[in-house]
Every structure is written in structure tokens, then in C-alpha cells.
PDB file of C-alpha atoms in Angstrom:
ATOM      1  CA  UNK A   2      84.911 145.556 106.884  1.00 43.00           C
ATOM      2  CA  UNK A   3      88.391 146.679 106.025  1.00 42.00           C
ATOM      3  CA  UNK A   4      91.530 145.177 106.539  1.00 43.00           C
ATOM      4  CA  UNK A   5      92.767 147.555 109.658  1.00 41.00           C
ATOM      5  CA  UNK A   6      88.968 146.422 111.226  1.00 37.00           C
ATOM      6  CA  UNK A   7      88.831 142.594 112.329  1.00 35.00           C
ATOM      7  CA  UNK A   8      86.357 141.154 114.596  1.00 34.00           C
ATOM      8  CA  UNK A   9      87.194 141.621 117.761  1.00 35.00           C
ATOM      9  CA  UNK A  10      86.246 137.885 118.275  1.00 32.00           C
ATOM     10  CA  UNK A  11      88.485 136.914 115.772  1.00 29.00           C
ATOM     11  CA  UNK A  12      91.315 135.252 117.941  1.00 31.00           C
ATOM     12  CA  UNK A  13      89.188 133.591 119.783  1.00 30.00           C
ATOM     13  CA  UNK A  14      87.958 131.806 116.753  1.00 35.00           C
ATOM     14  CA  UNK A  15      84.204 132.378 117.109  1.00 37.00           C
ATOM     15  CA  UNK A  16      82.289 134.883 115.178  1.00 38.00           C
ATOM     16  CA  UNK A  17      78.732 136.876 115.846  1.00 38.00           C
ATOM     17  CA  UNK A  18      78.869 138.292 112.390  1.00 40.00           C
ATOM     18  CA  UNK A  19      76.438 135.490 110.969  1.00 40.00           C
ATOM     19  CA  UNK A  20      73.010 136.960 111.447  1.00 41.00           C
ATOM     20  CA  UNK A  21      72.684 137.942 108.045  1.00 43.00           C
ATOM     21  CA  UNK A  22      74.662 138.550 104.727  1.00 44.00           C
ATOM     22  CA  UNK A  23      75.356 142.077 106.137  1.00 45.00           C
ATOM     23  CA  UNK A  24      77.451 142.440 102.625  1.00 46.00           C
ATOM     24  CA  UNK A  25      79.050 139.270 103.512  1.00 42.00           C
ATOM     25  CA  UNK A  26      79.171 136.333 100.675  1.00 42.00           C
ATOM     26  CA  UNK A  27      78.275 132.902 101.753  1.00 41.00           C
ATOM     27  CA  UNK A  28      78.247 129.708 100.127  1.00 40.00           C
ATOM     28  CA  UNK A  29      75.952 126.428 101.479  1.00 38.00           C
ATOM     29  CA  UNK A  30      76.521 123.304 101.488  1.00 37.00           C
ATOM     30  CA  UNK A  31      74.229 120.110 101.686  1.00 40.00           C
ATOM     31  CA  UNK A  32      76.476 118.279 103.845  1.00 40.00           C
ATOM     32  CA  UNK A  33      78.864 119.440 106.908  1.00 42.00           C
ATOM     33  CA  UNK A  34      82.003 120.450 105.867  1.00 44.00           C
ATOM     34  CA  UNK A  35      83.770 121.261 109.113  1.00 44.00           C
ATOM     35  CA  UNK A  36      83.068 120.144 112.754  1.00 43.00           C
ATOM     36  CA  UNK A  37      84.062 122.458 115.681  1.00 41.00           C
ATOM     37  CA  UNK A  38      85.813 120.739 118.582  1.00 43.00           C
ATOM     38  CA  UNK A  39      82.772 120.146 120.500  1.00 45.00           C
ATOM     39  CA  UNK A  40      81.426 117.962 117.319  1.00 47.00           C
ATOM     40  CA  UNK A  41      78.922 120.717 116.032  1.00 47.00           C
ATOM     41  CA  UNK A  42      78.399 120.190 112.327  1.00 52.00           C
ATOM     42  CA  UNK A  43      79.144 123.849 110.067  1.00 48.00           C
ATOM     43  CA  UNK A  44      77.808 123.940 106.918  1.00 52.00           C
ATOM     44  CA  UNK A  45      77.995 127.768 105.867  1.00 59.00           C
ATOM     45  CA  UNK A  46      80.850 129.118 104.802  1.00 60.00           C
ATOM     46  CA  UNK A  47      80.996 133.235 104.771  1.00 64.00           C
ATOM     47  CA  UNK A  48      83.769 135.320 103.576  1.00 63.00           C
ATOM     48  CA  UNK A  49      84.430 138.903 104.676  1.00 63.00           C
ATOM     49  CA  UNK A  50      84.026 141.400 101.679  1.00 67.00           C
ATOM     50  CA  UNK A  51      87.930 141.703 100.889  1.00 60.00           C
ATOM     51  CA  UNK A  52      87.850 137.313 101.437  1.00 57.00           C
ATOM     52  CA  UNK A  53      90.934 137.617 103.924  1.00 63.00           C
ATOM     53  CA  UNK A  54      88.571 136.286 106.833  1.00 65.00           C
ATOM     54  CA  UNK A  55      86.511 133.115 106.441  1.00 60.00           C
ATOM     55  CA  UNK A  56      83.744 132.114 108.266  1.00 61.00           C
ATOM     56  CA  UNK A  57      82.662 128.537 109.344  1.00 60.00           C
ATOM     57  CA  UNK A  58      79.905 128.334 111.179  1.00 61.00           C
ATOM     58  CA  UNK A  59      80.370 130.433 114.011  1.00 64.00           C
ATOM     59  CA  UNK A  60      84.210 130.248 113.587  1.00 65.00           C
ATOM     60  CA  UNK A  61      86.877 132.935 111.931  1.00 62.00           C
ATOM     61  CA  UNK A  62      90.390 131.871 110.627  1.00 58.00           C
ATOM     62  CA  UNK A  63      92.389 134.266 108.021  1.00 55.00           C
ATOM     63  CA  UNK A  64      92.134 132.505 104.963  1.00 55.00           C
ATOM     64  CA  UNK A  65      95.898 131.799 104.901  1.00 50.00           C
ATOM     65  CA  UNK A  66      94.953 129.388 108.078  1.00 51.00           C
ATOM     66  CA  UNK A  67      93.020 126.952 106.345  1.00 52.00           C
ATOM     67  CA  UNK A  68      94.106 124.147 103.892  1.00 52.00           C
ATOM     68  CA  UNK A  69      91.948 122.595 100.976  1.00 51.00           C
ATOM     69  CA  UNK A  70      91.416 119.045 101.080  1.00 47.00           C
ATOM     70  CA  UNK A  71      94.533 117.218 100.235  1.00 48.00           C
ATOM     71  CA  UNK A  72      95.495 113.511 100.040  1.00 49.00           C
ATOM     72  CA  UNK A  73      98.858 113.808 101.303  1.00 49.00           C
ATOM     73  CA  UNK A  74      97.731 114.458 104.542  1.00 55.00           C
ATOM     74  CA  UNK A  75      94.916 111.877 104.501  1.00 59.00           C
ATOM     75  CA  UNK A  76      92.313 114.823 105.551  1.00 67.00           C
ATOM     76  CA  UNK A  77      89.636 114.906 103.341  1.00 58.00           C
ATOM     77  CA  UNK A  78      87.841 117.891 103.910  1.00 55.00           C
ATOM     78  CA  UNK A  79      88.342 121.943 104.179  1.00 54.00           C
ATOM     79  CA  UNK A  80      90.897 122.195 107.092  1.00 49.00           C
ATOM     80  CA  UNK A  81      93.429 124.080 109.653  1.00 58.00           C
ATOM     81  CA  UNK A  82      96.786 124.102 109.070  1.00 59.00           C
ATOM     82  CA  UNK A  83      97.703 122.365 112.995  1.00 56.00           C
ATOM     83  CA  UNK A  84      99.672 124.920 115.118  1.00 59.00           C
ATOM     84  CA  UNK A  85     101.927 122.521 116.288  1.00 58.00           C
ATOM     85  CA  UNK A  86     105.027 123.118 114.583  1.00 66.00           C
ATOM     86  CA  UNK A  87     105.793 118.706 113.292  1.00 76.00           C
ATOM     87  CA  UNK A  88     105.893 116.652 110.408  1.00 84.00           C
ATOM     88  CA  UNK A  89     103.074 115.076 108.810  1.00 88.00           C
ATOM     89  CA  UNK A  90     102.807 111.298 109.797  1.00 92.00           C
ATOM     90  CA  UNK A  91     100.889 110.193 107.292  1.00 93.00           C
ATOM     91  CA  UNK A  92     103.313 109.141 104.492  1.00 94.00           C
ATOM     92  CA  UNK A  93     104.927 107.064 106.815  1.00 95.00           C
ATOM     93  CA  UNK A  94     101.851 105.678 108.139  1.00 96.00           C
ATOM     94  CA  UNK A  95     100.850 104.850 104.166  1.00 96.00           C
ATOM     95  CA  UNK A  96     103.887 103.187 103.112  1.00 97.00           C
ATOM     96  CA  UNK A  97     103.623 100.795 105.704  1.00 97.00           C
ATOM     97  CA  UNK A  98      99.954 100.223 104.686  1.00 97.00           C
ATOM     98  CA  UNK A  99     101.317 100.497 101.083  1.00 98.00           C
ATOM     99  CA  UNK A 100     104.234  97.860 100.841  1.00 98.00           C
ATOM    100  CA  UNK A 101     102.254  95.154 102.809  1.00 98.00           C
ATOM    101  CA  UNK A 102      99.129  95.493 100.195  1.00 98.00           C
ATOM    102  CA  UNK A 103     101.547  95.091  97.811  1.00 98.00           C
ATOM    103  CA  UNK A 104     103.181  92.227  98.276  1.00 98.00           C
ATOM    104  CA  UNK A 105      99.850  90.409  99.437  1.00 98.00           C
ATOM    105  CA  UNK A 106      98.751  91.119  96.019  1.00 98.00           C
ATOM    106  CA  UNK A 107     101.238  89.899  94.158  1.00 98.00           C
ATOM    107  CA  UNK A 108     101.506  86.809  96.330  1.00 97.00           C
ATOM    108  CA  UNK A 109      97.367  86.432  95.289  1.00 97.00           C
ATOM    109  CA  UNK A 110      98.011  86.604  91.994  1.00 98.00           C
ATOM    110  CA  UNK A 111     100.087  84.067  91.940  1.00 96.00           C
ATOM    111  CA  UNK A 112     103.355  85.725  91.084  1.00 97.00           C
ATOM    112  CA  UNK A 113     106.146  83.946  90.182  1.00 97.00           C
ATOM    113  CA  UNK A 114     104.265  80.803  91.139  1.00 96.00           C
ATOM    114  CA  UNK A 115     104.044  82.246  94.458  1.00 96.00           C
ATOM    115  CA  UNK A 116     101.200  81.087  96.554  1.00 93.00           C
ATOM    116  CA  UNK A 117     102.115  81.272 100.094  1.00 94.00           C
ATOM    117  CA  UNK A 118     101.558  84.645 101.842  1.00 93.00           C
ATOM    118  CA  UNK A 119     103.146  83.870 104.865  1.00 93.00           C
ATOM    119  CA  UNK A 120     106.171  86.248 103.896  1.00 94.00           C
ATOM    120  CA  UNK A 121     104.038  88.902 104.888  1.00 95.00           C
ATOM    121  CA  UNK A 122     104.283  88.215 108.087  1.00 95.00           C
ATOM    122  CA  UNK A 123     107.315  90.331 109.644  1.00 93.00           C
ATOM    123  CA  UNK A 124     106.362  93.315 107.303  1.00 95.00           C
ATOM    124  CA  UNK A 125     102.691  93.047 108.456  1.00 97.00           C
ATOM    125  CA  UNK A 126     103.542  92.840 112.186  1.00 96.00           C
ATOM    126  CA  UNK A 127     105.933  95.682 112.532  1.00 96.00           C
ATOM    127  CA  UNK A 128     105.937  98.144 109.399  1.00 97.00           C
ATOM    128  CA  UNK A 129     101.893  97.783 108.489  1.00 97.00           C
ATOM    129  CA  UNK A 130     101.190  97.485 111.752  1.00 97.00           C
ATOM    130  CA  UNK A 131     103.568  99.399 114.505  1.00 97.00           C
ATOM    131  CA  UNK A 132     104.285 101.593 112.560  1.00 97.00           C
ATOM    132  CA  UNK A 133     101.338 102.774 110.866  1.00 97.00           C
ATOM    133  CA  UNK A 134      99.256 102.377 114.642  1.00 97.00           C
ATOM    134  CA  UNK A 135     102.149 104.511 115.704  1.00 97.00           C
ATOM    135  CA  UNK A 136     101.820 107.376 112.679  1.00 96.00           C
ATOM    136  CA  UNK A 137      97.547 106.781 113.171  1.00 96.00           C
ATOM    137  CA  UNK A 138      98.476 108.171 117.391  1.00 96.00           C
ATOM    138  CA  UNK A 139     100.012 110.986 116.275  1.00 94.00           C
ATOM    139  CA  UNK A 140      97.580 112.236 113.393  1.00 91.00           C
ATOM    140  CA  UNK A 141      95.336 112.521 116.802  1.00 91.00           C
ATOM    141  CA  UNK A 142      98.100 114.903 117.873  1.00 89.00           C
ATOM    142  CA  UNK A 143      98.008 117.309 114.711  1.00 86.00           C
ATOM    143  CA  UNK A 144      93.602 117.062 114.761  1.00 84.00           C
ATOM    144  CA  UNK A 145      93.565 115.100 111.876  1.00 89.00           C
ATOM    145  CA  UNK A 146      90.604 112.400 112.830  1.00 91.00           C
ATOM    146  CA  UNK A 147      90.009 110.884 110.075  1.00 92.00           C
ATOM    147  CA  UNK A 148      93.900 109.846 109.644  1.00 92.00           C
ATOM    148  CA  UNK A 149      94.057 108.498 112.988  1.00 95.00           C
ATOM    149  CA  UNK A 150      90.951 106.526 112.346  1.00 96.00           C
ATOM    150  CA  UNK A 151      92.120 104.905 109.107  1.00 96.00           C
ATOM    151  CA  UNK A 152      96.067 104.466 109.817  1.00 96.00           C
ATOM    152  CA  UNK A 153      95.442 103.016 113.596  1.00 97.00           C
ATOM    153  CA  UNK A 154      92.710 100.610 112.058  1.00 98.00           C
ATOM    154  CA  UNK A 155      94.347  99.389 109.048  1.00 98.00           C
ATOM    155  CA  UNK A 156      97.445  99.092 111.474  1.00 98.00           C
ATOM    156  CA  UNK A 157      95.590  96.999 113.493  1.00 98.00           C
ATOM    157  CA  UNK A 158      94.388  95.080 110.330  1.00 98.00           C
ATOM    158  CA  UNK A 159      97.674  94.038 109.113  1.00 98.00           C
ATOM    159  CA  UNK A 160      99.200  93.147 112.768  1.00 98.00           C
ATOM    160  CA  UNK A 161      96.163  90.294 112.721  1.00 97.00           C
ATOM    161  CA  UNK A 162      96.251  89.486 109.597  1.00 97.00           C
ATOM    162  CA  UNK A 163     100.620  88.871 110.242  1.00 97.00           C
ATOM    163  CA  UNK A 164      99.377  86.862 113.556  1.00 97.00           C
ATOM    164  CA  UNK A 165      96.990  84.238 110.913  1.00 96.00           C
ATOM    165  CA  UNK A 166     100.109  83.685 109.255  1.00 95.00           C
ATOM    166  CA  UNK A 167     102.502  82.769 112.472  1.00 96.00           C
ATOM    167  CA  UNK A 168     102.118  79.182 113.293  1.00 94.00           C
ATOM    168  CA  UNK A 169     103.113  79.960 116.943  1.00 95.00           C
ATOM    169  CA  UNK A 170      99.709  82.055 117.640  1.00 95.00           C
ATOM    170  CA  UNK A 171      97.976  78.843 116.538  1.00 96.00           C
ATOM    171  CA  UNK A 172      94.693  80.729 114.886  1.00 96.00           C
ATOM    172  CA  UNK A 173      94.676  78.611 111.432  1.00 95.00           C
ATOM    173  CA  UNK A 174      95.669  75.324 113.424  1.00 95.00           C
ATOM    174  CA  UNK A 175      92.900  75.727 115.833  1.00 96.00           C
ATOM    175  CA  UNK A 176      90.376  75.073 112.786  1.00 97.00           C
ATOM    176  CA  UNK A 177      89.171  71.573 112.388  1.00 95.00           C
ATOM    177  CA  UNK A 178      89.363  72.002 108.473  1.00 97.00           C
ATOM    178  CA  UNK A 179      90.648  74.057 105.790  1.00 95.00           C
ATOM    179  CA  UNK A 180      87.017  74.848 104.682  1.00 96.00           C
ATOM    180  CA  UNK A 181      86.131  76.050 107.872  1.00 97.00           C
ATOM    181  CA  UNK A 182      89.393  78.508 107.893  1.00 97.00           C
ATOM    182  CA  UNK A 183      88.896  80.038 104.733  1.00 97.00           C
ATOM    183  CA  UNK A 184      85.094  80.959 105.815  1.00 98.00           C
ATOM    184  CA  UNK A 185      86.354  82.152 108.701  1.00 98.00           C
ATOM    185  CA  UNK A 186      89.058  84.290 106.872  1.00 98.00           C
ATOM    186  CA  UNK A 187      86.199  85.667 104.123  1.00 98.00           C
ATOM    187  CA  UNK A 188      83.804  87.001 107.344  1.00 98.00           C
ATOM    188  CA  UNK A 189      87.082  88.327 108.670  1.00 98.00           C
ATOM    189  CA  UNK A 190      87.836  89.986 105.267  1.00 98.00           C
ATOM    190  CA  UNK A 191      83.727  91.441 104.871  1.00 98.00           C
ATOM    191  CA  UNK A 192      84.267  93.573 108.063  1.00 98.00           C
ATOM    192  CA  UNK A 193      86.708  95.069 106.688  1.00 98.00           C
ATOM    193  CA  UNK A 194      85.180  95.532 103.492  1.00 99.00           C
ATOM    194  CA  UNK A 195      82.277  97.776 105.836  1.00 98.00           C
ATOM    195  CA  UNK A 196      84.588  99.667 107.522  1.00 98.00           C
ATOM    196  CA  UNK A 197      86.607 100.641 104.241  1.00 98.00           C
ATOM    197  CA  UNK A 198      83.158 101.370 102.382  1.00 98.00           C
ATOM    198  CA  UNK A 199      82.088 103.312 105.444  1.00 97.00           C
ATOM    199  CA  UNK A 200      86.085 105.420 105.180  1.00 96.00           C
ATOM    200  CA  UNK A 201      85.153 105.463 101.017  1.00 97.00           C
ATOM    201  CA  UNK A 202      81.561 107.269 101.824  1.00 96.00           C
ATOM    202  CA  UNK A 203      84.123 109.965 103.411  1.00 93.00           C
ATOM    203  CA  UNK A 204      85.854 110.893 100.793  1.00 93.00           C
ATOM    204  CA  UNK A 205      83.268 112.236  98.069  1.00 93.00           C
ATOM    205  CA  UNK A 206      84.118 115.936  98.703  1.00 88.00           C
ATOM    206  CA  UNK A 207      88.308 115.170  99.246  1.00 88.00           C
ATOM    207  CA  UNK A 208      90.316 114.422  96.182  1.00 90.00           C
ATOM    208  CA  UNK A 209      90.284 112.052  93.425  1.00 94.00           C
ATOM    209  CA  UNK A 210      93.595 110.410  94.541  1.00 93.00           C
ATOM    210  CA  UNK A 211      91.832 110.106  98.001  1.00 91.00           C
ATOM    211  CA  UNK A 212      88.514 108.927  96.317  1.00 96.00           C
ATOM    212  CA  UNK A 213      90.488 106.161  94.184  1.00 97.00           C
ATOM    213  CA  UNK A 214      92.142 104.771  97.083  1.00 97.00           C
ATOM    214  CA  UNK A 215      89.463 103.906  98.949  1.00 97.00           C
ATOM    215  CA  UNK A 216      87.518 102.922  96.575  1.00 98.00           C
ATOM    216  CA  UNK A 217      90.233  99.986  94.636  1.00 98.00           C
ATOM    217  CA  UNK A 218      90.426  99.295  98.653  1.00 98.00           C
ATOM    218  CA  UNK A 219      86.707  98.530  99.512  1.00 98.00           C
ATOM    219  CA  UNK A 220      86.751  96.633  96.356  1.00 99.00           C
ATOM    220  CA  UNK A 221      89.919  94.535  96.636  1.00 98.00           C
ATOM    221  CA  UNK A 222      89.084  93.765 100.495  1.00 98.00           C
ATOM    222  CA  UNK A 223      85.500  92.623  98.757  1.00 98.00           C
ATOM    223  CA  UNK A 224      86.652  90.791  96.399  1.00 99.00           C
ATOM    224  CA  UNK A 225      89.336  88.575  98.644  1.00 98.00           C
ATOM    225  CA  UNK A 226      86.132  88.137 100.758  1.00 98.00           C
ATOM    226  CA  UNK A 227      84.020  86.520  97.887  1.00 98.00           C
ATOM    227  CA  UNK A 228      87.223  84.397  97.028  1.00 98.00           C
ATOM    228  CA  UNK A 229      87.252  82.929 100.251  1.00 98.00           C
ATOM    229  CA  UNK A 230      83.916  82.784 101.319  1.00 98.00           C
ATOM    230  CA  UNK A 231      83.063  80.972  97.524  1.00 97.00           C
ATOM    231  CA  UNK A 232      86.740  79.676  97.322  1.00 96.00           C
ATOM    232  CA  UNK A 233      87.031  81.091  94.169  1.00 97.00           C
ATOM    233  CA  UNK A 234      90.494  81.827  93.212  1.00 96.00           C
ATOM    234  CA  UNK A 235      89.779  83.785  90.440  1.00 98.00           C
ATOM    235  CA  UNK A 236      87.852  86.288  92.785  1.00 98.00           C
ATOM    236  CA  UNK A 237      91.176  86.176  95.022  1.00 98.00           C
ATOM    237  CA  UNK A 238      93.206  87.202  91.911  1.00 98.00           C
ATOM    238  CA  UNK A 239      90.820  90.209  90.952  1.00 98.00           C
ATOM    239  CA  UNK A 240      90.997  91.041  94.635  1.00 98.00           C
ATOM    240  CA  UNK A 241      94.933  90.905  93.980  1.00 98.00           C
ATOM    241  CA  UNK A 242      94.896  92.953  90.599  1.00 98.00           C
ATOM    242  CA  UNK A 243      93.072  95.602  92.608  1.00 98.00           C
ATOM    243  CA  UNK A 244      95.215  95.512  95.610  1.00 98.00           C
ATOM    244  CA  UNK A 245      97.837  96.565  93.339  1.00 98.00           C
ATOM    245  CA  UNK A 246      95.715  99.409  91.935  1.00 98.00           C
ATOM    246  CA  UNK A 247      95.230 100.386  95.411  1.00 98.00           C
ATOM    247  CA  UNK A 248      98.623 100.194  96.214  1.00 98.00           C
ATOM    248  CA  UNK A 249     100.041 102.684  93.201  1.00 98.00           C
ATOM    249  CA  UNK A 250      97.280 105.280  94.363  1.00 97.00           C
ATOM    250  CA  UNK A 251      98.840 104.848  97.744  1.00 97.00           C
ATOM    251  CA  UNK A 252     102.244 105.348  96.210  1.00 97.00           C
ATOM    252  CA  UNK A 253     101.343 108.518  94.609  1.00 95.00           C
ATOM    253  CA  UNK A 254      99.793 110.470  97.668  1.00 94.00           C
ATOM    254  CA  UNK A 255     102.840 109.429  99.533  1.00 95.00           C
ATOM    255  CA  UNK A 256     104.823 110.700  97.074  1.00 94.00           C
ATOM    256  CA  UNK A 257     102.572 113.929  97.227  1.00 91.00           C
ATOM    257  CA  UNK A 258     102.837 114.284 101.230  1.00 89.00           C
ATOM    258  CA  UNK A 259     106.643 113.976 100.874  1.00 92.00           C
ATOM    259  CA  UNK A 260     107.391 115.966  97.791  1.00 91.00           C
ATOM    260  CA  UNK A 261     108.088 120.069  98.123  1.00 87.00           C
ATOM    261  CA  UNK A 262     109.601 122.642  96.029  1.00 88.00           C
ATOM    262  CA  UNK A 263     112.225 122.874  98.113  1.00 90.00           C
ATOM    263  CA  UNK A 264     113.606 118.953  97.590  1.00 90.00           C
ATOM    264  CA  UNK A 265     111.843 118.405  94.244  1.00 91.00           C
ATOM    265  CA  UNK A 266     111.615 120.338  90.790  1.00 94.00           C
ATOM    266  CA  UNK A 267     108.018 118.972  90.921  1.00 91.00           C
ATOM    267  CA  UNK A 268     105.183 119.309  92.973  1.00 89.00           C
ATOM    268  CA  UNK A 269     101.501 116.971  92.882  1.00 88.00           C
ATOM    269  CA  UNK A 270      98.483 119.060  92.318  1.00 86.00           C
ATOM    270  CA  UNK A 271      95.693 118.311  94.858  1.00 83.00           C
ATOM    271  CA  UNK A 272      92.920 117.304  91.986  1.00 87.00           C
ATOM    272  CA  UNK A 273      89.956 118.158  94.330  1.00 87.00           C
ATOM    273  CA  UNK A 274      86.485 116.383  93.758  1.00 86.00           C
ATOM    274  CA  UNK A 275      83.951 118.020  92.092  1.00 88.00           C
ATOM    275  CA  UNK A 276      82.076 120.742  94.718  1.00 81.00           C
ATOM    276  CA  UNK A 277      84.614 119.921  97.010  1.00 78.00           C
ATOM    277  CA  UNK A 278      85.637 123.158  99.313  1.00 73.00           C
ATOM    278  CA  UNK A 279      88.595 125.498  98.314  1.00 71.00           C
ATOM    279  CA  UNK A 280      90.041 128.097  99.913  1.00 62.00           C
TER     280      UNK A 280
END
């Protein structure tokens, strides 16, 4: 195939050139890499013998369509670029999720002798919660799933966990004693801690930035879990130490899903996993 002979097929994004190698190179993978619209896993990858067309599954995009995994777009795996011509929601979405993690964190630790958390309620009602729901809608607008999925629910997250810490909603008050609350708040905290493990398991072919996020998340949610369910403060403060962890890995994809050549003299390298998809 030469570069003045494309599939015919080729803008309708499917491809019937997948019988064989037919001087094709393809790579496999163990795992899917892609899913079509319809939800069909891909998990061969073919190039055309000059590499300007790429194959998944029984879809074609010019290589210059398609975006490696990168963190500061929260899409961990091999990707179209969207064709709608908008901004990318998820550093906004992020640095709500980033600044509420970080001052609950501090506030476990004890900072400053402070032990109260019930600052964080205005910040986790409106900017970890509004707004990142609102940035987690519209990463359904550009395709990006697995955004939507992890900005909308840890939205939701921090709007109930700002509603514990309103008097007026009445949910700690409702509890006969302080015992029973905490418990409460520690089974509250461990299904969260499955649904971040579940978002971690997702990430093993993105980026390490992506990779340490969720993973100082799964284990701070964890360990503010333990602290409550054990009332352990010392758990609580580890949980706190690696909220903050969590929350300068945060920082730094934000930082790498704002930052261009054209407003910075810098740029942040993707640091894929290792065997993670590149085009």
C-alpha cells in the first residue's frame, strides 16, 4: 500500500484488510486496548507498511488521529483525538478534586492543631463537587469514559461527604452515638476504597503519573477507612500523609493538561507505563 492508495473504507473507519498480515505489521496484546462504540473489545493493532494508517480491530485512523495515553486528559489508554473542536475539562474537574483532598489531609493530620474538617464544607459542595460533576458531563461529550466515570463520581463523593459536615442536613446528629457515626463513616469510606481500586486496576497500561494517583488514592481512602472503622488516629493521619501524596500527583497532571508550548517554555512528558500503547 502506498501513500496515493488508502482503503477505500478508510473514512468510514472500518477496515477489511485484517485477514492476514498481507505485509502488514501487527502487534497483540493480552488485554483490550480500544473499544469500538458498540463496546467490542480490539486487541490487534496493525500498521500499514509506510505506518501512516493504523489498524484497531476492524477500525482505520491516520496515525496523526490517535493520541497515546496521557494523564492530562485522564484517558488512560491508546486514543482519538475528539473531533469536536473544545477544551479539555479535565484539569478543571481535578483541581476541584485536588484542593478539597488537600485540605482534608492536612486537617487529618492535625495541622496547626487543626482537627475539625468541617471547613471543607463550601469547597466540597460546590468546587469538588459541581464543578467536577459538571467537568465529569462533559468528558462524556469529548468520548472520554473513563473521565466522566471518575470526575462525576468523585464529584459526587465530595458533595456527600460536604453534606456530613452541614449540621442543617442532620446526617451525624441522626446517630445515637459517636461510635456508631464513625463506623458508619469507615463503611462509607471502604466503598470508596472499591471503587478507587476498581479505577486503579485501569490504569496499568496509562502513565505512571496516572498509575500513582490512583494508587496514593485507593490507599489514603483505605487507610481513613481503617482509622474510623478501628478509631485509630494514627491510621487517619497515614490516610492524611497520603492524601497529600495524592494530591501533588494531582497537581502535576493538572499542570500537564494545562501547560503548552505556546504559554510555557516547558512542557510534561507523558512517562507511559511499561507495554503501554504508543503511537
Amino acid at each position: 500500500m502506498t501513500d496515493n492508495s488508502l482503503p477505500q473504507d478508510l473514512e468510514k473507519g472500518n477496515s477489511s484488510h485484517l485477514q492476514g498480515n498481507n505485509g502488514y505489521s501487527s502487534t497483540e496484546f493480552d488485554q483490550p486496548q480500544l473499544q469500538e462504540s458498540t463496546g467490542n473489545p480490539i486487541t490487534k493493532i496493525t500498521t500499514s507498511p509506510n505506518g501512516d494508517i493504523i489498524y484497531l480491530g476492524n477500525q482505520s485512523f491516520h496515525r496523526h488521529e490517535l493520541v497515546n495515553a496521557f494523564a492530562g486528559d485522564l484517558n488512560p489508554g491508546l486514543h482519538r483525538q475528539p473531533f469536536r473542536p473544545m477544551g479539555n475539562p479535565v484539569p478543571l474537574g481535578l483541581s476541584g478534586f485536588a484542593v478539597c483532598c488537600f485540605v482534608v489531609s492536612l486537617v487529618n493530620l492535625q495541622t496547626r492543631g487543626v482537627e475539625n474538617v468541617k471547613i471543607i464544607a463550601s469547597c466540597a459542595l460546590f468546587f469538588g463537587g459541581v464543578i467536577e460533576v459538571i467537568a465529569g458531563l462533559w468528558c462524556l461529550v469529548i468520548e472520554n469514559t473513563f473521565a466522566a466515570t471518575a470526575l462525576g463520581s468523585y464529584g459526587g463523593f465530595w458533595m456527600s461527604y460536604g453534606a456530613l459536615n452541614i449540621d442543617a442536613f442532620g446526617i451525624v446528629s441522626s446517630y445515637k452515638t459517636q461510635e456508631e457515626y464513625t463506623n458508619a463513616l469507615g463503611l462509607f469510606l471502604a466503598a470508596w476504597f472499591i471503587f478507587s481500586f476498581l479505577m486503579w486496576l485501569c490504569t496499568f497500561k496509562a502513565t505512571w503519573p496516572f498509575f500513582i494517583l490512583f494508587f496514593f488514592l485507593w490507599t489514603f481512602i483505605l487507610m481513613l477507612s481503617i482509622g474510623y472503622l478501628e478509631n485509630s488516629t494514627g491510621c487517619i493521619k497515614a490516610g492524611g500523609a497520603l492524601g497529600i501524596l495524592a494530591t501533588f500527583t494531582a497537581f502535576y497532571i493538572i499542570l500537564a493538561g494545562v501547560v503548552t508550548n505556546s504559554n510555557s517554555y516547558f512542557t510534561i512528558p507523558a512517562l507511559p507505563m511499561p507495554g503501554a500503547p504508543t503511537v
